[in-house]
Amino acid sequence: MSQIETLSLIHEIESLISDQLQVVSYKWLSRNYQISSDEAKRLLHEFVEKHEGGLEVVYALSGWLKSTHRSYHIRLVTGPKLAEAQHDFDGNCSVQVYSVQPSIPKDPAVLWNAEFIQAEELSKQPSSVDNCLRDNRFCGISNTFVRRNVDGQPAVSATPQIKSVVGLGSTKSNVVQPPPKNIAHNSIAKVDLKSQNVVKDFKSESNGTGNAVVHENINKPTAEKEKSLLLPTGKKKVQADKNGSATGGSLASFWGRPSAKPKPCSVPAENSNTISNPSEATENAQTCANEAEADSDDDNQGVPLRRSSNRKRRVVFDLSDEDEDVVNLASPEVPSKQLSQDSRQNDKNLLEKEPLNFDLPVEIKPLVKEERVEKKVFQPPREDLSVITKCTTAGKSSTEKLHSSAPEICVKKDSVKMAAPDSTKRRKVMKTRIDERGREVTDVFWEGEEIEAKKADMVTAKKTDTVAKKADNNGSTNAVNSAPATKKPPATGKGGSKKALNSKDPKQGNLLSFFKKV
Amino acid sequence: MGRIERLQSSYQSLDESFEIGKEMYRGQQYSQIYFARLHLMRTLLYSLVPLWKPNSPVCTVLGLEEGKECVIVGTLFKHMKLKPCILDEYSKERSVVPLVKPHNFVNQDDYLDLEDESGRVKLGGNIIVPSVYVTGIVVAIYGKETGAGDFLVHEVLEAGLPPQIEFPIKSREDRYVVLVSGISVGSSRSNPLQFQLLVDHITGHLGDEKEQSIASQIVRVVIAGNSVEMPRGLLNGQNLASKDLSRMAEPVKELDILLNQIAAALPLDIMPGPCDPANFALPQQALHRCLFPGSSVYNTFRSCTNPHCFELDGIRFLGTSGQNVDDLDKYSEAKDKLDFMERTLRWRHLAPTAPNTLGCYPYTDRDPFFIESCPHVYFVGNQDKYDTRVIKGSEGQSVRLVCVPKFSETGVAVMLNLRDLECHALSFGTQFSP
């Protein structure tokens, strides 16, 4: 810097301190006047030398400490303490001016405030602007590897190859162009909603980083994330993502909402975030499932929603309706307590979602598989209440009821039981035996139908097991194991015919069969 | 401008087994993960038993004969008197003693059972000390059944350290990884100035040329959990007003700006921790990118699962945000946290107490916490103080154990040199006149 520039800056610093009583740290100086950090520190040093009184100086000492554990220490000290602090260091420590200010604040964090405000301002600038915060231009170390993607693709890429042959190729697989993950059994809606709320407001608060320009530039990463936070849309979104911005744009116009965030971004991370919740309290599940139903109902009816965030959510629902995910979401979570209210709602939801199933045959494939497995739980229909009643998990008993009231939803792909219409009278016989692996196998067969073998994944003789637990496993592994066990190929095509709508199932089981012993 | 060039390292993430995206929840409970664990480890132990006790038969629990010395393999279950039980909350008479003791539930009356597919048997004798073990470990026991129906333990065989890939002897230059945890942005305890100093040091703003040249050798930063502390007072079950919502988001925004500064300079891995906005059960899934709009657009920013496993320049790292070791601390005893870490490696299982007392996803066909390959560096975050040790295995494995302290409380981060796995502390302080 030329002499004149230096002098003028020094004057400015002086006025800042004395008139505005501001803390001038080297970082703040460097960002404000677009000079490098080293330059700023040098400047401050000169300033300190020229001005003796009326200001306090904070120095940054750094060096190796005299201690047993080898430790590199960096400490901020005020002027008077400088000499004393230097004794703690083993050998030389470097001394640099960190900041100058009119007086030392009680709380050290105050030193940081001014530069943080500056950082905040910089971060709020539109995402396309490359400012000194974003490219780290004023530090002493440069890194050519760093790339910042303005157009919204998650930016993790293959790491640089540094003379080592360590599976660089495989790093590509870890690239966060996320592998489409099946988000079948998805998140509790409430968690989604909650997090949505937070993020929505987050977004609205920060005027920068993409929000401001979201309408123009449809490929904003933030926009994506907003949408992606919403209900799982799984594969469809991923496909859209991969197809690039064009698709995103068309999707946005399709929905015709000005604030619609285009380019749905696949979001396995977020979905998996909430996935573990289902395994926890059923309390949550109840309320959340309720919310899911309520909201989805709202969505489907177009009723103005309570929360602003749901507006966006509605968009996503439309998308997600095309996936089977939501169907799966509803079914297992619905608890037995609220069956009466929920089942009807579920019906409606499932009904409404069902037709949309056909729109994306491509996407449905793996999802349908899950649904098939899912639906296994509904199985043995009407008569087979006794099996299902053994399951004490809330989900199972409810699904059975669900099934009975909405049998049309069961697009049974390999429906051993469903295929046969309800008109035939069948008698159900069940036999339990222990197979060679020590598992309890329950064979269920109908007169005139083939045997369906259900295996419990349970270790039979475990002393800790209670009957209920066994039942749990029976029920839970029904879905797991019956898929391979079934013998009939899918009776209906995946996009094809649904089962005949039966409003009331004549073969609906007798309540007393709940107490029947197997 | 005469800037120093930063070193690079090749990185490979191995977190795939910790991602839950492909799992299906069908309402299952935890028996399946225990079964998977037993199966997995039993196969392993069966291969080790002939070398250990070549002349003894291996029995199932139900097949035990009194007085006959044999080997049994199964999962340990520890009966603990003081372990909190949910049923206590519903008992008709509550004792004066509070329901849950916050810290350690170990009691001298604890005893162990060994359970396999056929049954379980109580373990007796002095050789096996219940305070060292926890529920969920799979071991092989050599001993005999006593008249009382117990199994008298003569010897215990643990799985031992898993096989380790060879340590790459590459370059002579120093490359550092910074491990930090417990930044707790937004908490009243944390001093943002301290973390800013860390950021400035790592990125090369602070310090003279010598210091900057050391900083340029830092190739990666790994943040091991608890990066943010959400204001808990707002979360009282009611709907949040919009101003509350913005207050709730403040810490994350602040963290994003700080991470932005790091990500603009060098590669960064961030793991979720117990206090972060991530799921509760292990394995915690990666923090969502939408939380970090400013930082996630960098190719250097990587949000990872907890536990986190990766390879850097051929050196394998494995780390958690602390939940596994903290849970062990509640249900067993050891000299220090490094001992717990060593035990988990020797048991070949990251989190044996999951799902018993540690939240865990109900896997149906696998147990992702089983350690297949021995790491070179094993770190655990959010500990009380910095500590480190090297342990050796019977087949020449060598592991550097690192306890990463909570930065908000200690101001200490850890610098690990990839050349020789030596560690030193990187500490920050502010000393102002009162």
mmCIF file of C-alpha atoms in Angstrom, chain A residues 26-27 30-31 36-38 41 58 60-65 69-78 80-81 84-85 88 92 94-96 98 104-109 111-112 115-116 119-120 123 127 130 133-150 152-157 159-164 166-168 170-171 173-176 178-185 194 197-199 201-203 205-206 209 221-222 224-226 228-229 265-280 306-307 328 332-333 370-371 373-374 377 392-393 396 437 457-464 469 472-473 475-477 479-480, chain B residues 1-16 19-32 34-35 38-39 61-62 75 77 115-121 168 170 173 175-176 190-193 196-217 220 230 235 237-242 245-250 252-258 260-267 272 277-294 296-303 311-315 359-362 364 386-388 411 415 423-434:
data_model
loop_
_atom_site.group_PDB
_atom_site.id
_atom_site.type_symbol
_atom_site.label_atom_id
_atom_site.label_comp_id
_atom_site.label_asym_id
_atom_site.label_seq_id
_atom_site.Cartn_x
_atom_site.Cartn_y
_atom_site.Cartn_z
ATOM 1 C CA TYR A 26 -7.805 -6.752 11.965
ATOM 2 C CA LYS A 27 -10.478 -8.905 10.398
ATOM 3 C CA SER A 30 -9.444 -6.268 6.153
ATOM 4 C CA ARG A 31 -13.026 -6.883 5.098
ATOM 5 C CA SER A 36 -5.480 -8.779 3.199
ATOM 6 C CA SER A 37 -5.373 -9.892 6.816
ATOM 7 C CA ASP A 38 -1.639 -9.610 6.999
ATOM 8 C CA LYS A 41 -2.423 -6.514 11.010
ATOM 9 C CA VAL A 58 -5.511 -6.468 22.274
ATOM 10 C CA ALA A 60 -2.802 -12.183 19.857
ATOM 11 C CA LEU A 61 -0.035 -14.330 21.221
ATOM 12 C CA SER A 62 0.583 -17.690 19.710
ATOM 13 C CA GLY A 63 3.115 -20.335 20.325
ATOM 14 C CA TRP A 64 3.832 -23.579 22.058
ATOM 15 C CA LEU A 65 2.927 -23.740 25.692
ATOM 16 C CA HIS A 69 0.937 -32.236 26.891
ATOM 17 C CA ARG A 70 2.258 -30.684 23.750
ATOM 18 C CA SER A 71 -0.075 -27.828 23.107
ATOM 19 C CA TYR A 72 -0.171 -24.990 20.647
ATOM 20 C CA HIS A 73 -1.821 -22.063 22.271
ATOM 21 C CA ILE A 74 -3.301 -18.869 20.997
ATOM 22 C CA ARG A 75 -4.304 -16.255 23.454
ATOM 23 C CA LEU A 76 -5.696 -12.790 23.327
ATOM 24 C CA VAL A 77 -4.269 -10.459 25.905
ATOM 25 C CA THR A 78 -4.596 -6.832 26.620
ATOM 26 C CA PRO A 80 -0.793 -4.501 30.275
ATOM 27 C CA LYS A 81 -0.841 -8.286 30.455
ATOM 28 C CA GLU A 84 3.227 -11.596 31.769
ATOM 29 C CA ALA A 85 1.441 -13.763 29.255
ATOM 30 C CA ASP A 88 3.601 -18.929 29.694
ATOM 31 C CA ASN A 92 9.186 -17.459 21.261
ATOM 32 C CA SER A 94 4.452 -14.444 17.922
ATOM 33 C CA VAL A 95 2.775 -11.256 18.902
ATOM 34 C CA GLN A 96 0.341 -9.563 16.667
ATOM 35 C CA TYR A 98 -5.577 -8.295 17.144
ATOM 36 C CA ILE A 104 -11.670 -3.132 26.917
ATOM 37 C CA PRO A 105 -15.105 -4.637 27.210
ATOM 38 C CA LYS A 106 -15.951 -6.855 30.131
ATOM 39 C CA ASP A 107 -17.183 -9.620 27.904
ATOM 40 C CA PRO A 108 -14.545 -10.661 25.406
ATOM 41 C CA ALA A 109 -17.220 -11.637 22.945
ATOM 42 C CA LEU A 111 -14.698 -7.880 20.382
ATOM 43 C CA TRP A 112 -16.200 -10.319 18.028
ATOM 44 C CA GLU A 115 -16.805 -8.491 12.689
ATOM 45 C CA PHE A 116 -19.664 -10.904 13.034
ATOM 46 C CA ALA A 119 -19.863 -11.432 8.293
ATOM 47 C CA GLU A 120 -23.612 -11.588 8.532
ATOM 48 C CA SER A 123 -23.461 -13.839 4.007
ATOM 49 C CA SER A 127 -25.706 -16.265 -3.550
ATOM 50 C CA ASP A 130 -18.565 -13.825 -4.567
ATOM 51 C CA LEU A 133 -16.374 -14.071 3.129
ATOM 52 C CA ARG A 134 -17.167 -16.614 0.515
ATOM 53 C CA ASP A 135 -13.883 -16.963 -1.182
ATOM 54 C CA ASN A 136 -11.677 -16.330 1.761
ATOM 55 C CA ARG A 137 -9.548 -14.042 -0.276
ATOM 56 C CA PHE A 138 -7.817 -12.227 2.501
ATOM 57 C CA CYS A 139 -6.266 -15.088 4.352
ATOM 58 C CA GLY A 140 -2.699 -16.128 4.068
ATOM 59 C CA ILE A 141 -3.373 -19.570 2.669
ATOM 60 C CA SER A 142 -4.848 -20.304 -0.674
ATOM 61 C CA ASN A 143 -6.654 -23.458 -1.621
ATOM 62 C CA THR A 144 -7.280 -24.080 -5.263
ATOM 63 C CA PHE A 145 -9.409 -27.105 -4.592
ATOM 64 C CA VAL A 146 -12.274 -25.194 -3.052
ATOM 65 C CA ARG A 147 -15.179 -24.609 -5.316
ATOM 66 C CA ARG A 148 -18.401 -22.962 -4.546
ATOM 67 C CA ASN A 149 -21.418 -23.881 -6.543
ATOM 68 C CA VAL A 150 -23.747 -21.069 -7.167
ATOM 69 C CA GLY A 152 -27.356 -25.208 -6.378
ATOM 70 C CA GLN A 153 -25.956 -28.616 -6.949
ATOM 71 C CA PRO A 154 -24.598 -30.076 -3.773
ATOM 72 C CA ALA A 155 -21.040 -29.398 -4.328
ATOM 73 C CA VAL A 156 -19.168 -32.327 -2.919
ATOM 74 C CA SER A 157 -17.099 -33.856 -5.610
ATOM 75 C CA THR A 159 -11.383 -35.420 -3.794
ATOM 76 C CA PRO A 160 -8.117 -34.475 -5.358
ATOM 77 C CA GLN A 161 -5.721 -37.208 -6.133
ATOM 78 C CA ILE A 162 -2.507 -36.760 -4.238
ATOM 79 C CA LYS A 163 -0.094 -39.360 -5.370
ATOM 80 C CA SER A 164 -2.022 -42.007 -3.544
ATOM 81 C CA VAL A 166 -6.565 -44.911 -2.450
ATOM 82 C CA GLY A 167 -9.835 -45.721 -4.127
ATOM 83 C CA LEU A 168 -10.390 -42.383 -5.720
ATOM 84 C CA SER A 170 -15.004 -45.001 -5.223
ATOM 85 C CA THR A 171 -15.212 -41.535 -3.840
ATOM 86 C CA SER A 173 -19.992 -43.112 -5.069
ATOM 87 C CA ASN A 174 -19.955 -40.959 -2.035
ATOM 88 C CA VAL A 175 -20.689 -37.880 -3.964
ATOM 89 C CA VAL A 176 -23.599 -36.166 -2.583
ATOM 90 C CA PRO A 178 -27.481 -38.448 -3.454
ATOM 91 C CA PRO A 179 -28.199 -41.929 -4.552
ATOM 92 C CA PRO A 180 -31.915 -42.115 -4.613
ATOM 93 C CA LYS A 181 -32.895 -43.693 -1.426
ATOM 94 C CA ASN A 182 -36.160 -45.313 -0.822
ATOM 95 C CA ILE A 183 -37.979 -43.212 1.548
ATOM 96 C CA ALA A 184 -40.827 -45.577 1.839
ATOM 97 C CA HIS A 185 -41.589 -45.737 5.483
ATOM 98 C CA LYS A 194 -41.813 -28.636 12.793
ATOM 99 C CA ASN A 197 -41.536 -24.251 10.245
ATOM 100 C CA VAL A 198 -38.121 -23.552 11.499
ATOM 101 C CA VAL A 199 -36.601 -23.586 8.120
ATOM 102 C CA ASP A 201 -38.796 -18.828 8.944
ATOM 103 C CA PHE A 202 -35.141 -19.197 8.662
ATOM 104 C CA LYS A 203 -35.515 -18.629 5.011
ATOM 105 C CA GLU A 205 -35.444 -14.125 7.890
ATOM 106 C CA SER A 206 -32.374 -14.205 5.833
ATOM 107 C CA THR A 209 -28.502 -16.452 0.091
ATOM 108 C CA PRO A 221 -29.823 -24.378 -3.524
ATOM 109 C CA THR A 222 -31.813 -22.918 -0.731
ATOM 110 C CA GLU A 224 -34.237 -26.824 -3.251
ATOM 111 C CA LYS A 225 -33.646 -27.469 0.308
ATOM 112 C CA GLU A 226 -36.830 -25.902 1.319
ATOM 113 C CA SER A 228 -36.675 -31.059 -0.060
ATOM 114 C CA LEU A 229 -37.344 -30.633 3.569
ATOM 115 C CA CYS A 265 -34.010 -31.779 -4.609
ATOM 116 C CA SER A 266 -33.576 -35.271 -3.428
ATOM 117 C CA VAL A 267 -33.151 -35.369 0.178
ATOM 118 C CA PRO A 268 -32.186 -38.652 1.583
ATOM 119 C CA ALA A 269 -30.376 -37.076 4.426
ATOM 120 C CA GLU A 270 -33.288 -35.211 5.726
ATOM 121 C CA ASN A 271 -35.610 -38.094 5.377
ATOM 122 C CA SER A 272 -33.301 -40.390 7.108
ATOM 123 C CA ASN A 273 -33.007 -37.835 9.804
ATOM 124 C CA THR A 274 -36.525 -38.353 10.757
ATOM 125 C CA ILE A 275 -36.710 -41.981 10.006
ATOM 126 C CA SER A 276 -35.548 -43.228 13.293
ATOM 127 C CA ASN A 277 -38.373 -41.516 14.987
ATOM 128 C CA PRO A 278 -40.956 -44.087 14.054
ATOM 129 C CA SER A 279 -39.170 -46.546 16.163
ATOM 130 C CA GLU A 280 -39.632 -44.414 19.204
ATOM 131 C CA ARG A 306 -53.313 -22.910 9.384
ATOM 132 C CA ARG A 307 -49.635 -22.725 8.958
ATOM 133 C CA ASN A 328 -46.788 -46.374 3.363
ATOM 134 C CA PRO A 332 -48.048 -48.420 9.817
ATOM 135 C CA GLU A 333 -48.087 -45.344 11.928
ATOM 136 C CA GLU A 370 -42.359 -52.078 -0.589
ATOM 137 C CA GLU A 371 -45.989 -51.520 -0.694
ATOM 138 C CA VAL A 373 -44.511 -56.043 1.455
ATOM 139 C CA GLU A 374 -46.335 -53.489 3.476
ATOM 140 C CA VAL A 377 -49.501 -57.023 6.807
ATOM 141 C CA THR A 392 -49.843 -56.346 19.840
ATOM 142 C CA THR A 393 -48.096 -53.549 18.061
ATOM 143 C CA LYS A 396 -50.645 -53.980 13.004
ATOM 144 C CA ARG A 437 -33.418 -73.305 12.962
ATOM 145 C CA ASP A 457 -37.943 -64.652 13.434
ATOM 146 C CA MET A 458 -38.020 -65.355 17.053
ATOM 147 C CA VAL A 459 -35.737 -67.448 19.050
ATOM 148 C CA THR A 460 -38.238 -69.640 20.699
ATOM 149 C CA ALA A 461 -36.795 -70.640 23.964
ATOM 150 C CA LYS A 462 -35.501 -67.351 25.139
ATOM 151 C CA LYS A 463 -36.537 -67.042 28.689
ATOM 152 C CA THR A 464 -36.958 -63.350 28.515
ATOM 153 C CA LYS A 469 -43.213 -60.132 22.404
ATOM 154 C CA ASP A 472 -44.974 -58.815 18.076
ATOM 155 C CA ASN A 473 -42.349 -60.541 16.168
ATOM 156 C CA GLY A 475 -46.636 -59.800 13.307
ATOM 157 C CA SER A 476 -43.700 -57.717 12.435
ATOM 158 C CA THR A 477 -41.950 -60.374 10.559
ATOM 159 C CA ALA A 479 -44.225 -58.554 6.368
ATOM 160 C CA VAL A 480 -40.593 -59.418 6.208
ATOM 161 C CA MET B 1 0.167 -12.248 -3.393
ATOM 162 C CA GLY B 2 2.612 -14.684 -1.958
ATOM 163 C CA ARG B 3 0.024 -16.866 -0.325
ATOM 164 C CA ILE B 4 0.968 -20.270 0.904
ATOM 165 C CA GLU B 5 -0.671 -23.161 -0.860
ATOM 166 C CA ARG B 6 -2.698 -25.513 1.279
ATOM 167 C CA LEU B 7 -1.971 -29.209 1.224
ATOM 168 C CA GLN B 8 -4.569 -31.675 0.038
ATOM 169 C CA SER B 9 -5.380 -35.190 1.018
ATOM 170 C CA SER B 10 -7.425 -37.841 -0.618
ATOM 171 C CA TYR B 11 -10.628 -38.603 1.184
ATOM 172 C CA GLN B 12 -13.052 -41.441 1.054
ATOM 173 C CA SER B 13 -16.197 -41.631 3.096
ATOM 174 C CA LEU B 14 -17.212 -45.019 4.451
ATOM 175 C CA ASP B 15 -20.453 -43.957 6.040
ATOM 176 C CA GLU B 16 -22.698 -45.989 3.873
ATOM 177 C CA GLU B 19 -27.150 -44.445 6.498
ATOM 178 C CA ILE B 20 -30.694 -45.467 7.187
ATOM 179 C CA GLY B 21 -32.212 -44.469 3.888
ATOM 180 C CA LYS B 22 -32.635 -47.981 2.618
ATOM 181 C CA GLU B 23 -34.025 -49.479 5.795
ATOM 182 C CA MET B 24 -37.676 -50.271 6.098
ATOM 183 C CA TYR B 25 -39.525 -49.850 9.309
ATOM 184 C CA ARG B 26 -42.324 -52.325 9.636
ATOM 185 C CA GLY B 27 -42.983 -51.941 13.294
ATOM 186 C CA GLN B 28 -40.253 -54.322 14.319
ATOM 187 C CA GLN B 29 -38.626 -54.231 17.685
ATOM 188 C CA TYR B 30 -35.091 -55.008 18.656
ATOM 189 C CA SER B 31 -34.793 -58.737 18.723
ATOM 190 C CA GLN B 32 -33.595 -58.778 15.172
ATOM 191 C CA TYR B 34 -29.615 -58.641 18.659
ATOM 192 C CA PHE B 35 -29.981 -61.756 16.605
ATOM 193 C CA LEU B 38 -25.175 -62.661 17.911
ATOM 194 C CA HIS B 39 -24.981 -64.411 14.609
ATOM 195 C CA VAL B 61 -26.769 -73.017 27.171
ATOM 196 C CA LEU B 62 -29.475 -75.589 27.334
ATOM 197 C CA THR B 75 -24.684 -62.190 24.531
ATOM 198 C CA PHE B 77 -26.948 -59.337 29.878
ATOM 199 C CA GLU B 115 -27.755 -65.690 26.711
ATOM 200 C CA ASP B 116 -27.741 -67.563 23.468
ATOM 201 C CA GLU B 117 -30.456 -68.836 21.226
ATOM 202 C CA SER B 118 -31.441 -71.611 23.509
ATOM 203 C CA GLY B 119 -31.438 -69.972 26.881
ATOM 204 C CA ARG B 120 -29.578 -67.990 29.431
ATOM 205 C CA VAL B 121 -27.457 -68.825 32.400
ATOM 206 C CA PRO B 168 0.470 -46.234 4.563
ATOM 207 C CA LYS B 170 3.796 -42.254 2.473
ATOM 208 C CA GLU B 173 5.682 -34.116 5.342
ATOM 209 C CA ARG B 175 -0.369 -33.077 7.348
ATOM 210 C CA TYR B 176 -2.819 -32.297 10.067
ATOM 211 C CA SER B 190 -19.661 -20.782 24.687
ATOM 212 C CA ASN B 191 -17.527 -17.811 23.775
ATOM 213 C CA PRO B 192 -17.885 -17.086 20.099
ATOM 214 C CA LEU B 193 -14.628 -15.249 20.107
ATOM 215 C CA GLN B 196 -13.601 -17.428 15.794
ATOM 216 C CA LEU B 197 -9.966 -17.575 16.811
ATOM 217 C CA LEU B 198 -9.917 -21.250 15.897
ATOM 218 C CA VAL B 199 -11.435 -20.494 12.531
ATOM 219 C CA ASP B 200 -9.029 -17.667 11.922
ATOM 220 C CA HIS B 201 -6.078 -19.776 12.847
ATOM 221 C CA ILE B 202 -7.073 -22.696 10.661
ATOM 222 C CA THR B 203 -7.924 -20.567 7.680
ATOM 223 C CA GLY B 204 -4.736 -18.571 7.947
ATOM 224 C CA HIS B 205 -5.917 -15.147 8.914
ATOM 225 C CA LEU B 206 -4.346 -15.099 12.295
ATOM 226 C CA GLY B 207 -0.717 -15.572 12.994
ATOM 227 C CA ASP B 208 2.553 -14.730 11.414
ATOM 228 C CA GLU B 209 4.090 -16.493 8.503
ATOM 229 C CA LYS B 210 5.416 -19.378 10.532
ATOM 230 C CA GLU B 211 2.041 -20.020 12.034
ATOM 231 C CA GLN B 212 0.342 -19.720 8.715
ATOM 232 C CA SER B 213 2.640 -22.259 7.237
ATOM 233 C CA ILE B 214 1.668 -24.708 9.971
ATOM 234 C CA ALA B 215 -1.958 -23.900 9.324
ATOM 235 C CA SER B 216 -1.522 -24.555 5.637
ATOM 236 C CA GLN B 217 -0.677 -28.128 6.528
ATOM 237 C CA ARG B 220 -9.274 -31.388 7.051
ATOM 238 C CA MET B 230 -30.935 -24.667 20.415
ATOM 239 C CA LEU B 235 -39.601 -25.826 23.127
ATOM 240 C CA GLY B 237 -44.836 -28.089 23.239
ATOM 241 C CA GLN B 238 -46.752 -25.130 22.016
ATOM 242 C CA ASN B 239 -46.750 -23.471 18.682
ATOM 243 C CA LEU B 240 -43.966 -21.013 18.271
ATOM 244 C CA ALA B 241 -44.592 -17.416 17.478
ATOM 245 C CA SER B 242 -42.688 -16.186 14.509
ATOM 246 C CA LEU B 245 -38.938 -19.188 15.430
ATOM 247 C CA SER B 246 -36.341 -16.732 14.345
ATOM 248 C CA ARG B 247 -34.750 -16.871 17.742
ATOM 249 C CA MET B 248 -34.630 -20.602 17.503
ATOM 250 C CA ALA B 249 -32.880 -20.425 14.194
ATOM 251 C CA GLU B 250 -30.272 -17.930 15.339
ATOM 252 C CA VAL B 252 -27.822 -22.408 13.358
ATOM 253 C CA LYS B 253 -27.435 -19.310 11.261
ATOM 254 C CA GLU B 254 -24.455 -18.270 13.266
ATOM 255 C CA LEU B 255 -22.960 -21.700 12.888
ATOM 256 C CA ASP B 256 -23.535 -21.546 9.173
ATOM 257 C CA ILE B 257 -21.567 -18.346 8.864
ATOM 258 C CA LEU B 258 -18.725 -19.810 10.870
ATOM 259 C CA ASN B 260 -18.823 -20.931 5.720
ATOM 260 C CA GLN B 261 -15.523 -19.434 6.679
ATOM 261 C CA ILE B 262 -14.001 -22.832 7.231
ATOM 262 C CA ALA B 263 -15.496 -24.441 4.153
ATOM 263 C CA ALA B 264 -14.183 -21.642 1.987
ATOM 264 C CA ALA B 265 -10.701 -22.598 3.038
ATOM 265 C CA LEU B 266 -10.462 -26.349 3.492
ATOM 266 C CA PRO B 267 -12.505 -29.553 3.596
ATOM 267 C CA PRO B 272 -24.402 -34.586 14.451
ATOM 268 C CA PRO B 277 -30.967 -30.940 15.297
ATOM 269 C CA ALA B 278 -30.693 -34.500 14.124
ATOM 270 C CA ASN B 279 -32.431 -37.723 15.004
ATOM 271 C CA PHE B 280 -31.952 -39.175 18.438
ATOM 272 C CA ALA B 281 -31.262 -42.816 17.771
ATOM 273 C CA LEU B 282 -27.936 -44.035 16.553
ATOM 274 C CA PRO B 283 -26.739 -43.977 13.881
ATOM 275 C CA GLN B 284 -27.578 -40.325 13.696
ATOM 276 C CA GLN B 285 -28.120 -39.225 10.169
ATOM 277 C CA ALA B 286 -26.250 -36.368 8.608
ATOM 278 C CA LEU B 287 -27.394 -32.868 9.448
ATOM 279 C CA HIS B 288 -29.486 -31.599 6.668
ATOM 280 C CA ARG B 289 -27.903 -29.345 4.132
ATOM 281 C CA CYS B 290 -30.706 -26.867 4.365
ATOM 282 C CA LEU B 291 -29.451 -25.925 7.798
ATOM 283 C CA PHE B 292 -26.329 -24.614 6.157
ATOM 284 C CA PRO B 293 -27.336 -22.686 3.094
ATOM 285 C CA GLY B 294 -24.164 -20.703 3.041
ATOM 286 C CA SER B 296 -23.285 -26.446 1.845
ATOM 287 C CA VAL B 297 -22.680 -24.957 -1.568
ATOM 288 C CA TYR B 298 -18.993 -25.586 -1.163
ATOM 289 C CA ASN B 299 -17.485 -28.763 -2.440
ATOM 290 C CA THR B 300 -15.491 -28.876 0.762
ATOM 291 C CA PHE B 301 -18.523 -29.082 2.994
ATOM 292 C CA ARG B 302 -19.606 -32.540 3.961
ATOM 293 C CA SER B 303 -22.329 -33.423 6.405
ATOM 294 C CA GLU B 311 -10.227 -42.761 5.055
ATOM 295 C CA LEU B 312 -7.821 -39.929 4.631
ATOM 296 C CA ASP B 313 -4.702 -40.658 2.644
ATOM 297 C CA GLY B 314 -5.269 -44.322 3.299
ATOM 298 C CA ILE B 315 -5.538 -43.860 7.056
ATOM 299 C CA GLY B 359 -31.233 -45.298 21.305
ATOM 300 C CA CYS B 360 -30.767 -47.259 18.154
ATOM 301 C CA TYR B 361 -32.542 -47.984 14.912
ATOM 302 C CA PRO B 362 -34.182 -51.423 14.861
ATOM 303 C CA THR B 364 -33.548 -56.264 10.851
ATOM 304 C CA TYR B 386 -8.400 -33.947 25.902
ATOM 305 C CA ASP B 387 -6.679 -37.281 26.230
ATOM 306 C CA THR B 388 -4.956 -39.644 23.890
ATOM 307 C CA GLY B 411 -11.267 -24.055 24.294
ATOM 308 C CA MET B 415 -4.441 -31.561 15.913
ATOM 309 C CA CYS B 423 -1.467 -35.516 18.477
ATOM 310 C CA HIS B 424 -1.249 -32.231 20.146
ATOM 311 C CA ALA B 425 -3.766 -29.859 21.577
ATOM 312 C CA LEU B 426 -4.712 -26.614 19.963
ATOM 313 C CA SER B 427 -5.993 -24.323 22.657
ATOM 314 C CA PHE B 428 -7.444 -20.865 22.652
ATOM 315 C CA GLY B 429 -7.925 -18.415 25.424
ATOM 316 C CA THR B 430 -8.762 -14.889 26.184
ATOM 317 C CA GLN B 431 -7.151 -13.152 29.088
ATOM 318 C CA PHE B 432 -8.514 -9.749 29.727
ATOM 319 C CA SER B 433 -7.989 -7.553 32.670
ATOM 320 C CA PRO B 434 -10.952 -7.838 34.976
#
